[in-house]
């Protein structure tokens, strides 16, 4: 019962859901687009691009978080670059502003996980029979239409799989927020996992309550996975 | 090497390792953070103690403060005591949390140690009822560190910095920003250093004597939040996030002042080129009846664990060094900037030393004077929770919501947090 009144829990839940709703679709679409580009037979140096985009996935979560933290400092690389291009007039307080901190976290996880999903799509695309595309080309279907009406429907099971794993991954989001913003500023990037950590190890220890919060994650993961199965079936 | 020789060496080495095992039973382990400060102090104490106790040995495990707290939480909560250290360092804000959440885990020491020799505010933090736990170590007495070069460019002398209230501080900040382009101070929404310093200088904390919440009617907290809003409105702050960007900002000369505990000296002095440019003044005063120009931020103390097999040895060691050795404190002060809360140590020669880094100012004498003026407050068990709840409302404060509403909301929210 304490759970439903606890404002900090509500904040954590809301933040986690925000990350989920914004980040997962962006990442899925981005990795779909990238993988279909990489799948194009006309592309040169394919190996190199594939490696470059997949490489973030092998970096350690903590190491890249700390790197991102320094890049997004007030006088970090990102601000200097944007100032240099005259896109902004004064440095953005990426990590000190509640809104921009959320954006930073989303950029970070997107960078880290897009390549991972891309590999799934790529391997699935290579399994699609080339004759399907050939037939479409002869019928005069534009590449964009080919993508939406051939590639995407045929990839449906893989898209379902990646969106479920990404959903679960986002629900468990911890390393990035712990290291980049530590839940701040003003709890604007506090996630459920980080809240569980705080409850167990930095507040007066309350393992029972922390366990209760962790069950919420389990419940959410299950419900969201079911929902995605339903949506995918209806189509 | 013949077989016989081999056997002899084997036997010899076995007996040697057995002997070292026997000695190892006397060996104490300590958990502490900050190799240049706490760890160094503990090693210094150990080497001094060894001169009179030849069989004494001690190892300090150096890890981060958060890591130590987390390890301690996990082990005390699980009840597994065999990998706990004999002595552990705990920050004052968290002392009551550990002492109350795990009763009987720490050894009371009032029978051995004479606590009247320590600063009273420090002893209060580590007492429950009549029992006093641990040995008070460093003080977190606060000061206003400022760059005299920036301030003189803006037209202010050292004399002007001595007796400020926060409004005057903000006025100076505006002048500094206008004339030098440098921000007056850093600000981090999640940071607790400045609010803690301000509130304690007003003589109040988040909790009353009996441990109940003191938020909605807390005048010092209200004035603190109002001041923070004024500082932000004046646009004299450089936003930072986290410890490293905070230290980075003043190390790179991007801000003109740092208001912090005395332990920040170590970080300030790490930039050689800024030698002679820094000065220290008393912190500005809150606009409140009875507010002092002295406060505290951080500071920590040594605790002995009850489960330790070498409990008596650990207590005797701490008592002989940190509660008696004034000479050691002089050395720690000069080398590490560790300001003790052991009162007899504050009259030593090291305190009268002029600090070249601070333009010859006798900084430690000043700090020692301010230690005596720090208002005593009850840190209670839940400081971290309250900090978090207040940080969550800071954006609303900066947008201009009335402070009274915010504090009422915080107090209400906390009722569900602290159970």
XYZ file of C-alpha atoms in Angstrom:
654
model
C 0.000 0.000 0.000
C 2.915 2.274 0.712
C 3.811 1.813 -2.951
C 0.744 3.659 -4.208
C 1.338 6.695 -2.037
C 5.071 6.922 -2.403
C 5.762 9.994 -4.595
C 9.323 8.908 -5.293
C 8.077 5.586 -6.638
C 5.624 7.402 -8.891
C 8.409 9.608 -10.238
C 10.600 6.588 -10.892
C 7.791 4.743 -12.632
C 6.871 7.750 -14.751
C 10.491 8.321 -15.771
C 10.939 4.676 -16.699
C 7.793 4.723 -18.801
C 8.882 7.964 -20.472
C 12.185 6.398 -21.447
C 10.292 3.373 -22.687
C 7.731 5.223 -24.776
C 10.220 7.578 -26.383
C 13.377 5.552 -26.636
C 12.199 2.109 -27.783
C 10.320 3.280 -30.929
C 13.142 5.647 -31.900
C 15.672 2.887 -31.554
C 13.598 0.255 -33.393
C 12.926 2.579 -36.347
C 16.519 3.743 -36.459
C 17.950 0.249 -36.454
C 15.426 -0.835 -39.099
C 16.454 2.036 -41.332
C 20.159 1.443 -40.822
C 19.913 -2.271 -41.403
C 17.971 -1.844 -44.638
C 20.615 0.619 -45.846
C 23.331 -1.853 -44.935
C 21.440 -4.574 -46.727
C 21.451 -2.634 -49.990
C 23.599 -4.475 -52.544
C 24.987 -1.205 -53.921
C 26.659 -0.169 -50.664
C 30.469 -0.321 -50.597
C 32.579 -1.046 -47.488
C 29.604 -2.832 -45.970
C 31.735 -4.710 -43.459
C 33.213 -1.517 -42.158
C 29.868 0.216 -41.607
C 28.411 -2.855 -39.986
C 31.316 -3.056 -37.581
C 31.184 0.663 -36.800
C 27.518 0.531 -35.897
C 27.747 -2.677 -33.938
C 30.855 -1.718 -32.022
C 29.092 0.323 -29.282
C 27.456 -2.902 -28.116
C 30.693 -4.433 -26.986
C 31.672 -1.473 -24.829
C 31.215 -1.774 -21.100
C 28.092 -0.065 -19.802
C 29.950 1.816 -17.108
C 32.820 2.868 -19.354
C 30.595 4.372 -22.013
C 28.396 6.044 -19.406
C 31.372 7.839 -17.947
C 32.489 8.844 -21.427
C 29.045 10.247 -22.210
C 29.044 12.116 -18.932
C 32.223 13.929 -19.887
C 31.014 14.570 -23.441
C 27.816 16.174 -22.205
C 29.457 18.388 -19.584
C 28.817 22.114 -19.803
C 32.129 22.579 -21.607
C 32.238 19.091 -23.061
C 32.695 17.999 -26.656
C 29.005 18.133 -27.587
C 28.476 21.721 -26.470
C 31.710 22.898 -28.074
C 30.692 21.241 -31.314
C 27.188 22.717 -31.329
C 28.575 26.150 -30.455
C 31.124 25.848 -33.234
C 28.384 25.085 -35.757
C 26.337 27.997 -34.382
C 23.378 25.704 -33.766
C 23.133 27.051 -30.233
C 24.202 30.400 -28.808
C 25.023 29.389 -25.277
C 25.992 25.993 -23.882
C 23.157 23.672 -22.956
C 23.307 22.419 -19.377
C 22.775 18.845 -20.543
C 23.210 17.192 -17.184
C 21.965 19.962 -14.913
C 18.581 20.543 -16.513
C 15.769 18.045 -15.854
C 14.601 17.993 -19.490
C 18.004 17.803 -21.169
C 19.197 15.172 -18.723
C 16.415 12.896 -19.937
C 17.410 13.628 -23.525
C 21.025 12.794 -22.730
C 20.072 9.431 -21.271
C 17.928 8.639 -24.303
C 20.743 9.555 -26.684
C 23.137 7.407 -24.686
C 21.018 4.255 -24.650
C 20.072 4.695 -28.281
C 23.757 4.890 -29.208
C 24.531 1.819 -27.161
C 21.726 -0.485 -28.285
C 20.815 0.461 -31.884
C 23.609 -1.638 -33.358
C 22.572 -4.603 -31.274
C 19.055 -4.585 -32.739
C 20.386 -3.809 -36.185
C 22.255 -7.126 -36.255
C 19.004 -9.004 -35.694
C 17.271 -7.159 -38.517
C 20.196 -7.564 -40.837
C 20.350 -11.301 -40.413
C 16.585 -11.546 -40.838
C 16.708 -9.434 -44.012
C 19.377 -11.623 -45.496
C 16.972 -14.514 -45.094
C 14.319 -12.810 -47.259
C 14.312 -14.288 -50.732
C 15.792 -11.856 -53.273
C 13.227 -12.922 -55.870
C 10.513 -11.155 -53.881
C 12.290 -7.837 -54.347
C 13.028 -8.599 -57.958
C 9.375 -9.209 -58.654
C 8.471 -5.989 -56.922
C 11.039 -4.031 -58.899
C 9.690 -5.413 -62.158
C 6.207 -4.367 -61.063
C 7.563 -0.837 -60.519
C 7.289 -0.672 -56.726
C 9.455 2.097 -55.283
C 12.196 1.128 -52.767
C 10.353 2.953 -49.967
C 7.219 0.977 -50.639
C 9.276 -2.189 -50.884
C 10.580 -1.460 -47.409
C 7.157 -0.912 -45.857
C 5.188 -3.590 -47.670
C 7.756 -6.357 -48.069
C 10.564 -5.954 -45.557
C 8.635 -4.866 -42.486
C 5.867 -7.505 -42.679
C 8.392 -10.254 -43.260
C 10.458 -9.058 -40.310
C 7.471 -9.019 -37.974
C 8.612 -11.834 -35.685
C 12.055 -10.287 -35.320
C 10.605 -6.834 -34.669
C 8.416 -8.358 -31.994
C 11.411 -10.061 -30.433
C 13.575 -6.935 -30.400
C 10.828 -4.718 -29.066
C 10.217 -7.103 -26.170
C 13.896 -7.370 -25.287
C 14.295 -3.590 -25.567
C 11.248 -3.035 -23.386
C 12.619 -5.314 -20.722
C 16.038 -3.713 -21.084
C 14.601 -0.227 -20.593
C 12.604 -1.338 -17.572
C 15.857 -2.503 -16.015
C 17.737 0.659 -16.966
C 20.355 1.240 -14.301
C 24.002 1.616 -15.331
C 23.499 4.680 -17.490
C 21.408 6.707 -15.070
C 23.586 5.668 -12.149
C 26.764 6.828 -13.845
C 25.685 9.722 -16.015
C 23.235 11.580 -13.793
C 22.848 9.462 -10.648
C 19.099 9.894 -10.963
C 19.292 13.668 -10.927
C 18.804 16.508 -11.460
C 15.818 16.624 -9.157
C 15.078 12.916 -9.663
C 14.240 13.588 -13.296
C 16.150 10.516 -14.449
C 15.408 8.272 -11.473
C 14.414 4.842 -12.796
C 12.801 1.955 -10.959
C 16.054 0.022 -10.813
C 17.933 2.975 -9.426
C 15.197 3.499 -6.858
C 15.541 -0.120 -5.759
C 19.266 0.421 -5.401
C 18.721 3.561 -3.327
C 16.196 1.834 -1.097
C 18.574 -1.027 -0.403
C 21.942 0.625 -0.220
C 21.824 4.347 0.323
C 18.669 5.046 2.310
C 17.940 3.366 5.619
C 17.980 -0.210 4.328
C 14.566 -1.526 3.479
C 14.979 -4.730 1.537
C 11.325 -5.707 1.855
C 10.102 -2.550 0.184
C 12.854 -2.742 -2.428
C 11.693 -6.264 -3.281
C 8.125 -5.002 -3.622
C 9.289 -2.392 -6.138
C 11.198 -5.031 -8.081
C 8.025 -7.075 -8.441
C 6.490 -4.080 -10.175
C 9.184 -4.370 -12.840
C 8.396 -8.050 -13.329
C 4.686 -7.321 -13.627
C 5.275 -4.514 -16.109
C 7.605 -6.589 -18.242
C 5.053 -9.403 -18.400
C 2.109 -7.119 -19.188
C 3.991 -5.205 -21.874
C 5.249 -8.381 -23.505
C 1.698 -9.777 -23.595
C 0.441 -6.533 -25.059
C 3.018 -6.620 -27.815
C 2.120 -10.213 -28.654
C -1.525 -9.184 -28.926
C -0.795 -6.208 -31.164
C 1.456 -8.273 -33.397
C -1.179 -10.984 -33.792
C -3.964 -8.587 -34.712
C -2.016 -7.207 -37.618
C 68.848 -28.631 -4.254
C 68.674 -32.055 -2.633
C 65.464 -33.678 -1.547
C 66.387 -33.253 2.081
C 67.006 -29.589 1.564
C 63.703 -29.241 -0.189
C 61.888 -30.830 2.724
C 63.647 -28.590 5.168
C 62.722 -25.479 3.218
C 59.185 -26.703 2.925
C 58.955 -27.317 6.656
C 60.601 -24.013 7.364
C 58.274 -22.086 5.102
C 55.246 -23.887 6.519
C 56.240 -23.054 10.053
C 56.921 -19.488 8.962
C 53.524 -19.139 7.392
C 51.971 -20.688 10.478
C 53.805 -18.152 12.576
C 52.586 -15.353 10.353
C 49.075 -16.706 10.735
C 49.428 -16.420 14.467
C 50.467 -12.797 14.066
C 47.707 -12.194 11.537
C 45.174 -12.873 14.258
C 46.350 -9.609 15.811
C 46.168 -7.769 12.542
C 43.419 -5.193 12.247
C 41.606 -4.328 9.045
C 40.151 -0.903 8.406
C 37.795 0.327 5.701
C 38.215 3.937 4.709
C 37.980 6.216 1.689
C 40.187 8.974 0.262
C 43.837 7.849 0.093
C 45.159 11.382 0.614
C 43.139 12.027 3.703
C 41.468 9.344 5.820
C 43.597 6.443 4.673
C 46.784 8.423 5.100
C 45.685 9.479 8.588
C 44.978 5.906 9.608
C 48.335 4.688 8.307
C 50.087 7.493 10.153
C 48.320 6.509 13.371
C 49.240 2.856 12.873
C 52.911 3.529 12.301
C 53.033 5.681 15.425
C 51.315 2.991 17.480
C 53.738 0.370 16.206
C 56.646 2.187 17.843
C 55.310 1.206 21.225
C 53.444 -1.982 20.233
C 55.812 -3.978 18.058
C 53.385 -6.808 17.370
C 50.656 -4.493 16.146
C 49.791 -4.409 12.468
C 47.006 -2.859 10.479
C 45.835 -2.849 6.853
C 43.630 -0.204 5.371
C 41.310 -1.221 2.554
C 40.838 1.842 0.420
C 37.612 2.082 -1.570
C 34.989 4.692 -2.383
C 32.684 6.040 0.315
C 29.537 4.760 -1.415
C 31.114 1.338 -1.860
C 32.019 1.096 1.780
C 28.550 2.119 2.891
C 26.987 -0.364 0.520
C 29.235 -3.230 1.640
C 28.543 -2.405 5.260
C 24.790 -2.330 4.648
C 24.808 -5.686 2.896
C 26.929 -7.437 5.481
C 25.190 -6.024 8.528
C 21.777 -6.777 7.053
C 22.741 -10.331 6.145
C 24.234 -10.978 9.575
C 27.405 -12.491 8.133
C 30.199 -11.020 10.172
C 33.351 -12.850 9.161
C 34.412 -10.527 6.373
C 33.618 -7.307 8.207
C 36.588 -5.105 9.117
C 37.588 -4.290 12.692
C 37.353 -0.543 12.209
C 35.269 1.360 9.690
C 34.976 5.001 8.738
C 31.426 6.407 8.568
C 30.345 9.875 7.502
C 28.522 11.811 10.204
C 25.274 12.235 8.242
C 24.923 8.458 8.046
C 26.168 7.582 11.519
C 22.734 7.515 13.159
C 21.364 5.453 10.291
C 23.903 2.693 10.837
C 23.797 2.880 14.617
C 20.011 2.697 14.785
C 19.311 0.324 11.912
C 21.763 -2.280 13.192
C 21.632 -2.070 17.004
C 24.468 -3.911 18.718
C 26.685 -3.953 15.658
C 29.035 -1.237 16.848
C 31.024 -1.185 20.064
C 30.173 1.523 22.619
C 33.363 3.152 23.836
C 32.413 5.603 26.582
C 34.157 3.466 29.223
C 37.549 3.847 27.549
C 37.441 7.162 25.742
C 37.200 10.601 27.340
C 34.646 12.286 25.078
C 34.824 15.628 26.856
C 38.025 16.215 24.919
C 36.158 16.297 21.591
C 33.990 18.968 19.964
C 30.498 18.457 21.417
C 28.622 18.724 18.087
C 30.644 15.774 16.870
C 30.002 13.579 19.902
C 26.266 14.267 19.691
C 26.181 12.735 16.225
C 27.564 9.429 17.450
C 25.558 8.960 20.638
C 22.416 6.952 21.299
C 20.963 7.429 24.779
C 23.984 7.184 27.082
C 26.134 5.125 24.740
C 28.768 6.785 22.599
C 30.176 4.893 19.644
C 33.402 5.464 17.770
C 36.127 8.089 17.807
C 35.409 11.492 16.259
C 37.851 12.285 13.501
C 37.840 15.194 11.092
C 35.762 18.307 11.176
C 33.660 19.533 8.299
C 33.742 23.139 9.500
C 32.688 25.298 6.579
C 34.350 28.305 5.056
C 33.859 30.640 2.128
C 36.842 29.990 -0.136
C 37.324 32.753 -2.678
C 39.703 33.842 -5.408
C 41.212 37.116 -4.233
C 42.386 37.962 -7.772
C 38.866 37.908 -9.228
C 37.439 39.734 -6.238
C 40.021 42.531 -6.401
C 39.382 42.938 -10.134
C 35.755 43.511 -9.218
C 36.844 46.036 -6.612
C 36.528 44.093 -3.373
C 39.203 43.769 -0.708
C 39.736 40.941 1.753
C 38.110 43.119 4.378
C 34.907 43.293 2.326
C 34.551 39.514 2.429
C 34.692 39.104 6.181
C 31.246 39.878 7.467
C 28.714 39.148 4.753
C 25.149 38.031 4.661
C 23.915 36.121 1.619
C 22.317 39.197 0.034
C 25.627 41.029 0.091
C 27.250 37.883 -1.270
C 24.861 37.960 -4.229
C 25.548 41.667 -4.836
C 29.275 40.969 -4.927
C 28.584 38.057 -7.235
C 26.783 40.301 -9.708
C 29.716 42.738 -9.726
C 32.203 39.905 -10.211
C 30.198 38.489 -13.080
C 29.895 41.896 -14.708
C 33.551 42.911 -14.361
C 35.335 39.592 -14.888
C 32.774 37.397 -16.649
C 33.366 34.694 -14.061
C 30.474 33.110 -12.211
C 30.397 33.537 -8.448
C 29.745 29.876 -7.588
C 28.742 26.502 -8.964
C 25.280 25.126 -8.573
C 23.992 21.584 -8.847
C 20.309 20.854 -8.176
C 21.197 17.538 -6.605
C 23.983 18.954 -4.530
C 23.537 19.040 -0.789
C 26.699 20.820 0.314
C 25.431 24.386 0.127
C 21.913 23.781 1.547
C 23.348 21.734 4.408
C 25.833 24.452 5.264
C 23.190 27.188 5.140
C 20.622 25.295 7.165
C 22.978 24.215 9.906
C 24.312 27.776 10.211
C 20.714 28.684 11.028
C 20.766 26.149 13.851
C 18.166 23.722 12.499
C 18.083 20.414 10.677
C 15.427 18.250 8.989
C 14.595 16.610 12.326
C 13.640 17.716 15.802
C 15.276 16.463 18.974
C 12.874 13.519 19.190
C 13.570 12.484 15.602
C 10.294 13.708 14.108
C 10.289 15.674 10.857
C 11.079 19.349 10.980
C 10.333 20.604 7.470
C 7.217 22.725 7.104
C 8.001 24.985 10.062
C 11.759 24.931 9.653
C 12.727 28.616 9.387
C 16.348 27.871 8.565
C 15.377 25.559 5.733
C 12.880 28.094 4.409
C 15.473 30.854 4.431
C 17.973 28.473 2.804
C 15.648 27.709 -0.090
C 14.785 31.375 -0.544
C 18.480 32.208 -0.652
C 19.126 29.484 -3.213
C 16.382 30.908 -5.371
C 17.836 34.406 -5.064
C 21.272 33.132 -6.037
C 19.834 31.413 -9.091
C 17.760 34.429 -10.087
C 20.867 36.588 -9.965
C 22.376 34.442 -12.733
C 25.747 34.164 -11.048
C 25.974 30.384 -11.016
C 27.672 27.881 -13.250
C 25.538 24.727 -13.496
C 27.408 21.525 -12.697
C 26.482 17.905 -12.322
C 28.226 15.631 -9.897
C 31.429 15.829 -7.938
C 33.992 15.863 -10.730
C 32.440 18.740 -12.632
C 32.095 20.625 -9.341
C 35.802 20.243 -8.581
C 36.644 20.797 -12.241
C 34.882 24.168 -12.238
C 36.939 25.776 -9.494
C 40.140 23.999 -10.501
C 39.793 25.533 -13.957
C 39.145 28.968 -12.468
C 35.580 29.141 -13.743
C 34.083 30.276 -10.459
C 35.193 32.864 -7.941
C 34.055 31.183 -4.704
C 33.487 27.768 -3.174
C 31.512 27.386 0.032
C 32.347 24.023 1.496
C 33.741 22.017 4.374
C 37.416 22.480 5.240
C 38.251 19.126 3.621
C 37.859 20.776 0.200
C 41.316 22.328 0.771
C 42.884 19.170 -0.634
C 41.054 19.615 -3.937
C 41.676 23.356 -4.093
C 45.397 22.934 -3.501
C 45.707 20.358 -6.263
C 46.215 23.146 -8.808
C 49.685 24.587 -8.224
C 49.202 27.600 -10.527
C 46.474 28.965 -8.285
C 48.798 29.149 -5.281
C 48.487 32.422 -3.441
C 45.230 33.385 -5.127
C 42.817 31.730 -2.716
C 41.627 33.107 0.623
C 39.137 31.894 3.202
C 36.437 33.931 4.901
C 33.622 32.977 7.290
C 30.532 31.804 5.452
C 27.835 34.443 4.777
C 25.019 34.698 7.302
C 21.394 33.694 6.804
C 18.870 36.462 7.476
C 17.620 34.808 10.595
C 17.709 35.515 14.301
C 20.593 33.618 15.869
C 22.143 32.522 12.575
C 25.888 31.982 12.834
C 28.686 32.477 10.358
C 29.871 28.973 11.099
C 28.587 25.644 9.917
C 29.551 22.088 9.137
C 29.580 19.947 6.039
C 30.563 16.299 6.143
C 33.297 15.020 8.366
C 33.510 11.449 9.533
C 34.487 9.219 12.433
C 36.037 5.832 13.167
C 33.817 3.030 14.474
C 34.741 -0.359 15.932
C 32.525 -3.300 15.012
C 31.162 -5.407 17.820
C 31.675 -8.617 15.886
C 35.390 -7.991 15.559
C 37.634 -10.608 17.158
C 40.111 -7.862 17.998
C 37.613 -5.460 19.466
C 39.637 -4.582 22.553
C 42.848 -4.146 20.595
C 41.053 -1.886 18.107
C 39.545 0.291 20.839
C 42.876 0.610 22.640
C 44.623 1.522 19.426
C 42.095 4.223 18.522
C 42.110 5.581 22.047
C 45.906 5.795 22.172
C 46.179 7.564 18.828
C 43.117 9.549 17.774
C 42.115 10.391 21.341
C 45.554 11.178 22.798
C 48.246 11.894 20.244
C 48.186 15.672 19.723
C 51.511 15.472 17.937
C 50.012 13.235 15.273
C 47.205 15.708 14.647
C 49.740 18.485 14.029
C 51.372 16.384 11.359
C 48.066 15.412 9.766
C 47.016 19.023 9.661
C 50.190 20.233 7.992
C 50.447 17.400 5.512
C 46.812 16.639 4.778
C 44.758 19.597 5.933
C 42.858 17.306 8.308
C 41.269 19.503 10.931
C 40.715 17.454 14.044
C 37.820 17.642 16.434
C 40.113 16.584 19.280
C 40.187 19.833 21.195
C 43.643 19.636 22.873
C 45.151 19.365 19.398
C 43.859 22.745 18.310
C 46.392 24.732 20.316
C 49.441 23.186 18.680
C 52.047 24.976 16.615
C 50.705 23.755 13.299
C 47.593 25.879 13.728
C 49.605 29.065 13.802
C 51.304 28.150 10.547
C 50.851 30.566 7.649
C 49.547 28.860 4.535
C 51.407 30.112 1.438
C 48.716 28.721 -0.824
C 46.265 31.093 0.845
C 48.540 34.098 0.598
C 49.972 33.611 4.074
C 46.597 33.515 5.787
C 46.589 31.447 8.992
C 43.684 29.420 7.681
C 43.716 26.661 10.275
C 43.629 29.104 13.128
C 40.522 30.625 11.538
C 38.888 27.270 11.023
C 39.691 26.169 14.573
C 37.983 29.330 15.803
C 34.867 28.634 13.706
C 34.661 25.004 14.924
C 33.636 26.279 18.334
C 30.768 28.337 16.856
C 29.078 25.572 14.839
C 25.438 25.219 15.920
C 24.710 21.711 17.184
C 21.932 19.865 15.343
C 20.505 16.340 15.243
C 21.304 14.696 11.917
C 18.821 11.866 12.546
C 18.515 8.745 10.463
C 16.920 9.926 7.254
C 19.001 12.824 5.952
C 19.556 11.178 2.590
C 15.845 10.590 2.046
C 14.993 14.194 2.863
C 17.756 15.496 0.605
C 16.277 13.524 -2.221
C 12.741 14.710 -1.570
C 13.848 18.345 -1.471
C 15.971 18.036 -4.601
C 12.850 16.811 -6.406
C 11.081 20.102 -5.601
C 13.920 22.460 -6.505
C 12.696 23.029 -10.104
C 9.340 24.146 -8.684
C 11.161 26.469 -6.313
C 13.196 28.026 -9.100
C 10.045 28.547 -11.131
C 8.748 30.680 -8.305
C 6.312 28.565 -6.339
C 5.902 29.784 -2.730
C 8.400 28.130 -0.395
C 5.751 27.362 2.218
C 3.749 25.257 -0.245
C 6.846 23.400 -1.337
C 7.908 22.581 2.193
C 4.432 21.358 3.081
C 4.461 19.123 0.031
C 7.895 17.751 0.902
C 6.799 16.975 4.440
C 3.686 15.218 3.170
C 5.603 13.190 0.631
C 8.143 12.149 3.196
C 5.479 10.646 5.424
C 5.211 7.845 2.885
C 8.933 7.647 2.373
C 10.000 7.270 5.952
C 8.204 4.368 7.533
